[in-house]
Amino acid sequence: MIVCLRGFILSMSEKYGLIDDGLVVFDDSTGLIEDVKRWSERGSVRCDLVEGDEHSVVMPGLINTHTHAPMLLLQGLGAGLTGFDWLRRIWCVEGLLRPEHIYVSAKASILLMLENGITTFADHYFYEEEVVRAVEELGVRGVLAKSVVEYSEHAPKHTIEESVSFAINFNKVAGGRVRTMIGVHAMYSCSTETLLKAVEAAEKYGVRIHMHFSESLHELEYVKSKYGVTPASLARRLGILKTKPLLAHATYLNDEDIKTLSEHEVYVTYSPFTIMSWGQGIARVSELIDEGVTVSLATDGPVTDGDLSLFKQMKLAIAAQSSRYQTPIKLRPKEVLEMVTKKAAKSLGIDDLVGVLEPGKKADIVVLKPPKTRVVGLYDDPYTTIVYNLGDESVNDVYVDGKKIISGKAPLRVDAEGLHKQLTSIRGRLLSEAIAACGK
Ligand SMILES: [Zn+2]
C-alpha cells in the first residue's frame, strides 16, 4: 500500500529542506520512501491512504545514540550520588538482574521512546539478547551492544569474547532493524587487555565500539593516576580512536584532547541532563563541533533520566552550551535537530537508511500534532519553533520501516497496561532483593 503523509515537512535533507504544505510518500511493504513533494503537486502521486493534514508536522524519526533501555526498572535508584559512588550502588542492584528483567524493562523503555518519537536507539547493557527480542517484537530500530564491566564485584559478567560474538551474530537480525557494536563499559571499568581485545576485534570484523568516555571527574582522576595520561590520550594509545568509536559523554577534555579527538573519526554522544544532574561539568560540545567532530544527542539510561526524551535533551543542550560559552549562538535549533536525526544516523553508521526524509531512505517517520498556540512561528522559523516550543506530547503517529507503530498516541504492538503491571510487579520483587543485598 502506498501511504501519503501530509503536513509541514521537516525533511532534514539538504535537497528537500522544508515544505510548508507537503507530503511524504512511502510503500509500507518495502518500507521505503518513494517521494517528497508539495501537496499541490499530489496529482502525479498514487496515494492508497492519506494521513496527517495541513496542521501536522512530518519529520524523520528521532535517533537516541546512547541509552541503557533495561535500566527503566531501576528508575530513581542512586539519586543524590555521583561518579563511582553512583556506579557502586547501581552495579550492586544490577548484580541481581536476570534476563526476564531485561526483556520486560527494555520493552517498557522502547514503548516510551516510541511514544516520544524515537525510532532508533543505541543501547549498551547486559543480556542484550533480551533487548534484541524486545526490538523484534515492538518494531523499533536498535544499534545494540553487550556491555563488558570487569571492575565490579556485582555487575553481570560478560566477557569481551561474548560481546564480540553478540556483535557478529545479531547484526542485521529483525529484518535488518538491529545493528550491533562491541560494548565496553569504560576505560576505568575494564582492563587494558580487554580494551585491546575490543580494538583487535573491531579491526578484524569491521565492528565499532560503543563505550563511556571521560564522563566524570572520578574517571578523569582515576585514569590520570593509573595511566599518567588523560582518557583521550589513553584511548589513542590503546588504538580505540582508530576504530570510529561511539563515545558517550566526553565531559572532561583539555585543548590537547579536543585536538586529539578531531584528528580521528570519532562520534561523541552528548546527554546533557545526566551529566549536569550528576553534578559534573558541561562538555565542550560546541568546540568539538567547531573542530569537525560529529556530536549527537542521547538520553542515557532511564535510571537517571526516566522520561527518555530527546525533545528535552535538545532544549537542555542549547541551554547548557549557551550557559557554558555565555552566548546563545553556540548551538542553534537546526543543529540540535540534526543531532537527533541525520548526525545521529551518521554516528551510528546507518545514514544510508535513516535520518532524513528523502526517496530511497527507510520510512522511519514521526507525525506531530502540536497545539496550534505552540506553533504560531512555524512558518517563520520552524527549527526554533519545534525545538523551543514542542515536547513529547506532540508526537501523534510513529512509523518504523514503513510500519505504523504508534497511531493517535496509542501503541499498536503491545498491551501497554499489561506491560506496566508486569514491570511494577518485577520491580517490587527486585527492590526487596536489592535491600537485602545492597542495603537501602
Ligand atoms: Zn551511559
Coordinates of N, CA and C in Angstrom, one line a residue, residues 192-313:
T192 N 43.1 -3.1 30.4 CA 43.7 -2.7 29.1 C 43.7 -3.9 28.2
E193 N 43.9 -5.1 28.8 CA 43.9 -6.3 28.0 C 42.5 -6.4 27.2
T194 N 41.5 -6.2 28.0 CA 40.1 -6.3 27.4 C 39.9 -5.2 26.3
L195 N 40.4 -4.0 26.7 CA 40.2 -2.9 25.7 C 41.0 -3.2 24.4
L196 N 42.2 -3.7 24.6 CA 43.0 -4.1 23.4 C 42.3 -5.2 22.6
K197 N 41.7 -6.1 23.3 CA 40.9 -7.2 22.5 C 39.8 -6.6 21.8
A198 N 39.1 -5.6 22.4 CA 38.0 -4.9 21.7 C 38.5 -4.2 20.4
V199 N 39.6 -3.6 20.5 CA 40.2 -2.9 19.4 C 40.5 -3.9 18.3
E200 N 41.2 -5.0 18.7 CA 41.6 -6.0 17.7 C 40.3 -6.6 17.0
A201 N 39.3 -6.9 17.8 CA 38.1 -7.4 17.1 C 37.4 -6.4 16.2
A202 N 37.4 -5.1 16.7 CA 36.8 -4.1 15.9 C 37.4 -4.0 14.5
E203 N 38.8 -4.1 14.5 CA 39.5 -4.0 13.3 C 39.3 -5.3 12.4
K204 N 39.3 -6.4 13.1 CA 39.2 -7.7 12.4 C 37.9 -7.9 11.7
Y205 N 36.8 -7.5 12.5 CA 35.4 -7.8 12.0 C 34.7 -6.5 11.4
G206 N 35.4 -5.4 11.5 CA 34.8 -4.2 11.0 C 33.6 -3.7 11.8
V207 N 33.6 -4.0 13.1 CA 32.5 -3.7 14.0 C 33.0 -2.5 14.9
R208 N 32.1 -1.6 15.2 CA 32.6 -0.4 16.0 C 32.4 -0.7 17.5
I209 N 33.0 0.2 18.3 CA 33.0 0.1 19.8 C 32.1 1.3 20.3
H210 N 31.2 0.9 21.2 CA 30.4 1.9 21.9 C 30.8 1.8 23.4
M211 N 31.2 3.0 23.9 CA 31.7 3.0 25.3 C 31.5 4.4 26.0
H212 N 31.5 4.4 27.3 CA 31.5 5.6 28.1 C 32.9 6.2 28.0
F213 N 33.1 7.5 28.0 CA 34.4 8.1 27.8 C 34.5 9.4 28.5
S214 N 35.4 9.6 29.4 CA 35.7 10.8 30.2 C 34.4 11.5 30.7
E215 N 33.6 10.6 31.4 CA 32.3 11.1 31.8 C 32.3 11.9 33.0
S216 N 33.2 11.6 34.0 CA 33.1 12.3 35.3 C 34.5 12.7 35.8
L217 N 34.6 13.5 36.8 CA 35.8 13.9 37.4 C 36.5 12.6 38.0
H218 N 35.7 11.7 38.5 CA 36.2 10.5 39.1 C 37.0 9.7 38.0
E219 N 36.4 9.6 36.8 CA 37.1 8.9 35.8 C 38.4 9.6 35.4
L220 N 38.3 10.9 35.2 CA 39.5 11.7 34.8 C 40.6 11.5 35.8
E221 N 40.3 11.6 37.1 CA 41.3 11.4 38.1 C 41.9 10.0 38.2
Y222 N 41.0 9.0 38.0 CA 41.4 7.6 38.0 C 42.3 7.3 36.9
V223 N 41.9 7.7 35.7 CA 42.8 7.4 34.5 C 44.1 8.1 34.6
K224 N 44.1 9.3 35.1 CA 45.3 10.1 35.2 C 46.3 9.4 36.2
S225 N 45.7 9.0 37.3 CA 46.6 8.4 38.4 C 47.0 7.0 38.0
K226 N 46.2 6.2 37.3 CA 46.6 4.9 36.9 C 47.5 4.8 35.7
Y227 N 47.2 5.7 34.7 CA 47.9 5.6 33.4 C 48.8 6.8 33.2
G228 N 48.7 7.9 34.0 CA 49.5 9.1 33.8 C 49.1 10.0 32.6
V229 N 48.0 9.7 32.0 CA 47.5 10.5 30.9 C 46.0 10.7 31.0
T230 N 45.5 11.6 30.1 CA 44.0 11.8 30.1 C 43.3 10.7 29.4
P231 N 42.0 10.5 29.6 CA 41.2 9.5 28.9 C 41.4 9.6 27.4
A232 N 41.5 10.8 26.8 CA 41.6 10.9 25.3 C 43.0 10.3 24.9
S233 N 44.0 10.7 25.7 CA 45.4 10.1 25.3 C 45.4 8.6 25.5
L234 N 44.8 8.1 26.5 CA 44.8 6.7 26.7 C 44.0 6.0 25.6
A235 N 42.9 6.6 25.2 CA 42.1 6.0 24.1 C 42.9 5.9 22.8
R236 N 43.7 7.0 22.6 CA 44.6 7.0 21.4 C 45.7 5.9 21.5
R237 N 46.3 5.9 22.7 CA 47.4 4.9 22.9 C 46.9 3.5 22.7
L238 N 45.7 3.2 23.2 CA 45.2 1.8 23.1 C 44.6 1.5 21.7
G239 N 44.6 2.5 20.8 CA 44.1 2.3 19.4 C 42.6 2.4 19.3
I240 N 41.9 2.8 20.4 CA 40.4 2.9 20.4 C 40.0 4.0 19.4
L241 N 40.7 5.1 19.3 CA 40.3 6.2 18.5 C 40.4 5.8 17.0
K242 N 41.1 4.8 16.6 CA 41.2 4.4 15.2 C 40.0 3.6 14.8
T243 N 39.1 3.2 15.7 CA 38.0 2.2 15.4 C 36.7 2.9 15.2
K244 N 36.7 4.3 14.9 CA 35.5 5.1 14.8 C 34.5 4.8 15.9
P245 N 35.0 5.0 17.1 CA 34.2 4.7 18.3 C 33.0 5.6 18.5
L246 N 32.0 5.1 19.2 CA 30.9 5.9 19.7 C 31.2 6.2 21.1
L247 N 31.5 7.4 21.5 CA 32.0 7.8 22.8 C 30.9 8.6 23.6
A248 N 30.4 8.0 24.6 CA 29.4 8.7 25.4 C 30.0 9.7 26.4
H249 N 29.5 10.9 26.3 CA 29.7 12.0 27.3 C 30.9 12.9 27.0
A250 N 32.2 12.4 27.0 CA 33.3 13.3 26.7 C 33.2 14.6 27.5
T251 N 32.9 14.5 28.8 CA 32.7 15.7 29.6 C 33.9 16.5 29.9
Y252 N 35.0 15.8 30.2 CA 36.2 16.5 30.6 C 37.3 16.3 29.5
L253 N 37.6 17.4 28.8 CA 38.6 17.4 27.7 C 39.4 18.6 27.8
N254 N 40.7 18.5 27.7 CA 41.5 19.8 27.6 C 41.7 20.1 26.1
D255 N 42.4 21.2 25.9 CA 42.6 21.6 24.5 C 43.3 20.5 23.6
E256 N 44.3 19.9 24.2 CA 45.0 18.8 23.5 C 44.1 17.6 23.2
D257 N 43.2 17.3 24.2 CA 42.2 16.2 24.0 C 41.3 16.5 22.8
I258 N 40.8 17.7 22.7 CA 39.9 18.1 21.6 C 40.6 18.0 20.3
K259 N 41.9 18.4 20.3 CA 42.7 18.2 19.1 C 42.9 16.7 18.7
T260 N 43.1 15.9 19.7 CA 43.3 14.5 19.5 C 42.0 13.9 18.9
L261 N 40.9 14.2 19.5 CA 39.6 13.6 19.0 C 39.4 14.1 17.6
S262 N 39.7 15.4 17.3 CA 39.4 15.9 16.0 C 40.3 15.3 14.9
E263 N 41.4 14.7 15.3 CA 42.3 14.1 14.3 C 41.9 12.7 14.0
H264 N 40.8 12.2 14.6 CA 40.3 10.8 14.4 C 38.8 10.9 14.0
E265 N 38.4 9.8 13.4 CA 36.9 9.7 13.1 C 36.2 9.1 14.4
V266 N 35.8 10.0 15.2 CA 35.1 9.6 16.5 C 33.8 10.2 16.5
Y267 N 32.9 9.6 17.2 CA 31.5 10.1 17.3 C 31.2 10.3 18.8
V268 N 30.9 11.5 19.2 CA 30.6 11.8 20.6 C 29.1 11.9 20.7
T269 N 28.6 11.2 21.8 CA 27.1 11.3 22.1 C 27.0 12.0 23.4
Y270 N 26.1 13.0 23.4 CA 26.0 14.0 24.5 C 24.7 13.9 25.2
S271 N 24.7 13.7 26.5 CA 23.5 13.6 27.3 C 23.5 14.7 28.3
P272 N 23.1 15.9 28.0 CA 23.3 17.0 29.0 C 22.6 16.8 30.3
F273 N 21.4 16.2 30.3 CA 20.7 16.1 31.6 C 21.5 15.2 32.6
T274 N 21.9 14.0 32.1 CA 22.5 13.0 33.0 C 23.8 13.6 33.7
I275 N 24.6 14.2 32.8 CA 25.9 14.7 33.4 C 25.7 15.9 34.3
M276 N 24.9 16.8 33.9 CA 24.7 18.0 34.7 C 24.0 17.7 36.0
S277 N 23.0 16.7 35.9 CA 22.3 16.4 37.2 C 23.1 15.6 38.1
W278 N 24.2 15.0 37.5 CA 25.2 14.3 38.3 C 26.1 15.2 39.1
G279 N 26.0 16.5 38.8 CA 26.9 17.5 39.4 C 28.2 17.6 38.7
Q280 N 28.3 17.1 37.4 CA 29.5 17.1 36.7 C 29.5 18.4 35.8
G281 N 30.6 18.6 35.0 CA 30.7 19.8 34.2 C 29.9 19.8 32.9
I282 N 30.0 20.9 32.2 CA 29.3 21.0 30.9 C 30.4 20.7 29.8
A283 N 30.1 19.7 29.0 CA 31.1 19.3 28.0 C 31.3 20.4 27.0
R284 N 32.5 20.3 26.4 CA 32.9 21.4 25.4 C 32.4 21.0 24.0
V285 N 31.1 20.8 23.9 CA 30.5 20.3 22.7 C 30.7 21.2 21.5
S286 N 30.4 22.5 21.8 CA 30.5 23.4 20.7 C 31.9 23.5 20.1
E287 N 32.9 23.4 20.9 CA 34.3 23.4 20.4 C 34.6 22.1 19.6
L288 N 34.0 20.9 20.1 CA 34.2 19.7 19.4 C 33.6 19.8 18.0
I289 N 32.4 20.4 17.9 CA 31.7 20.6 16.6 C 32.5 21.5 15.7
D290 N 33.0 22.6 16.3 CA 33.9 23.5 15.5 C 35.1 22.8 15.0
E291 N 35.6 21.8 15.7 CA 36.8 21.1 15.2 C 36.5 19.9 14.3
G292 N 35.2 19.8 14.0 CA 34.8 18.8 13.0 C 34.4 17.5 13.5
V293 N 34.2 17.3 14.9 CA 33.8 16.1 15.5 C 32.3 16.0 15.3
T294 N 31.7 14.8 14.9 CA 30.3 14.6 14.8 C 29.8 14.4 16.2
V295 N 28.8 15.2 16.7 CA 28.2 15.0 18.0 C 26.7 14.8 17.8
S296 N 26.2 13.8 18.5 CA 24.8 13.6 18.5 C 24.2 13.7 19.9
L297 N 22.9 13.6 20.1 CA 22.3 13.7 21.4 C 21.7 12.4 21.9
A298 N 21.7 12.2 23.2 CA 21.2 11.0 23.7 C 20.5 11.2 25.1
T299 N 19.7 10.3 25.5 CA 19.1 10.4 26.8 C 19.9 9.8 27.9
D300 N 20.8 8.9 27.6 CA 21.4 8.0 28.6 C 20.3 7.1 29.2
G301 N 20.7 6.3 30.2 CA 19.8 5.3 30.7 C 18.6 5.9 31.5
P302 N 17.5 5.3 31.5 CA 16.3 5.9 32.2 C 16.4 5.8 33.7
V303 N 17.5 5.3 34.3 CA 17.6 5.3 35.7 C 17.9 6.8 36.2
T304 N 18.7 7.5 35.4 CA 18.9 8.9 35.8 C 18.0 9.9 35.1
D305 N 17.4 9.5 34.0 CA 16.6 10.4 33.2 C 15.4 9.6 32.7
G306 N 14.4 9.4 33.5 CA 13.4 8.4 33.3 C 12.4 8.7 32.2
D307 N 12.5 9.9 31.6 CA 11.4 10.2 30.6 C 11.9 9.9 29.2
L308 N 13.2 9.6 29.0 CA 13.7 9.2 27.7 C 13.3 10.1 26.6
S309 N 13.5 11.4 26.8 CA 13.0 12.5 25.9 C 14.1 13.2 25.2
L310 N 14.1 13.1 23.9 CA 15.1 13.8 23.1 C 14.7 15.3 22.9
F311 N 13.3 15.5 23.0 CA 12.9 16.9 22.9 C 13.5 17.7 24.1
K312 N 13.5 17.0 25.3 CA 14.1 17.7 26.4 C 15.6 17.9 26.2
Q313 N 16.3 16.8 25.7 CA 17.7 16.9 25.6 C 18.1 18.1 24.6

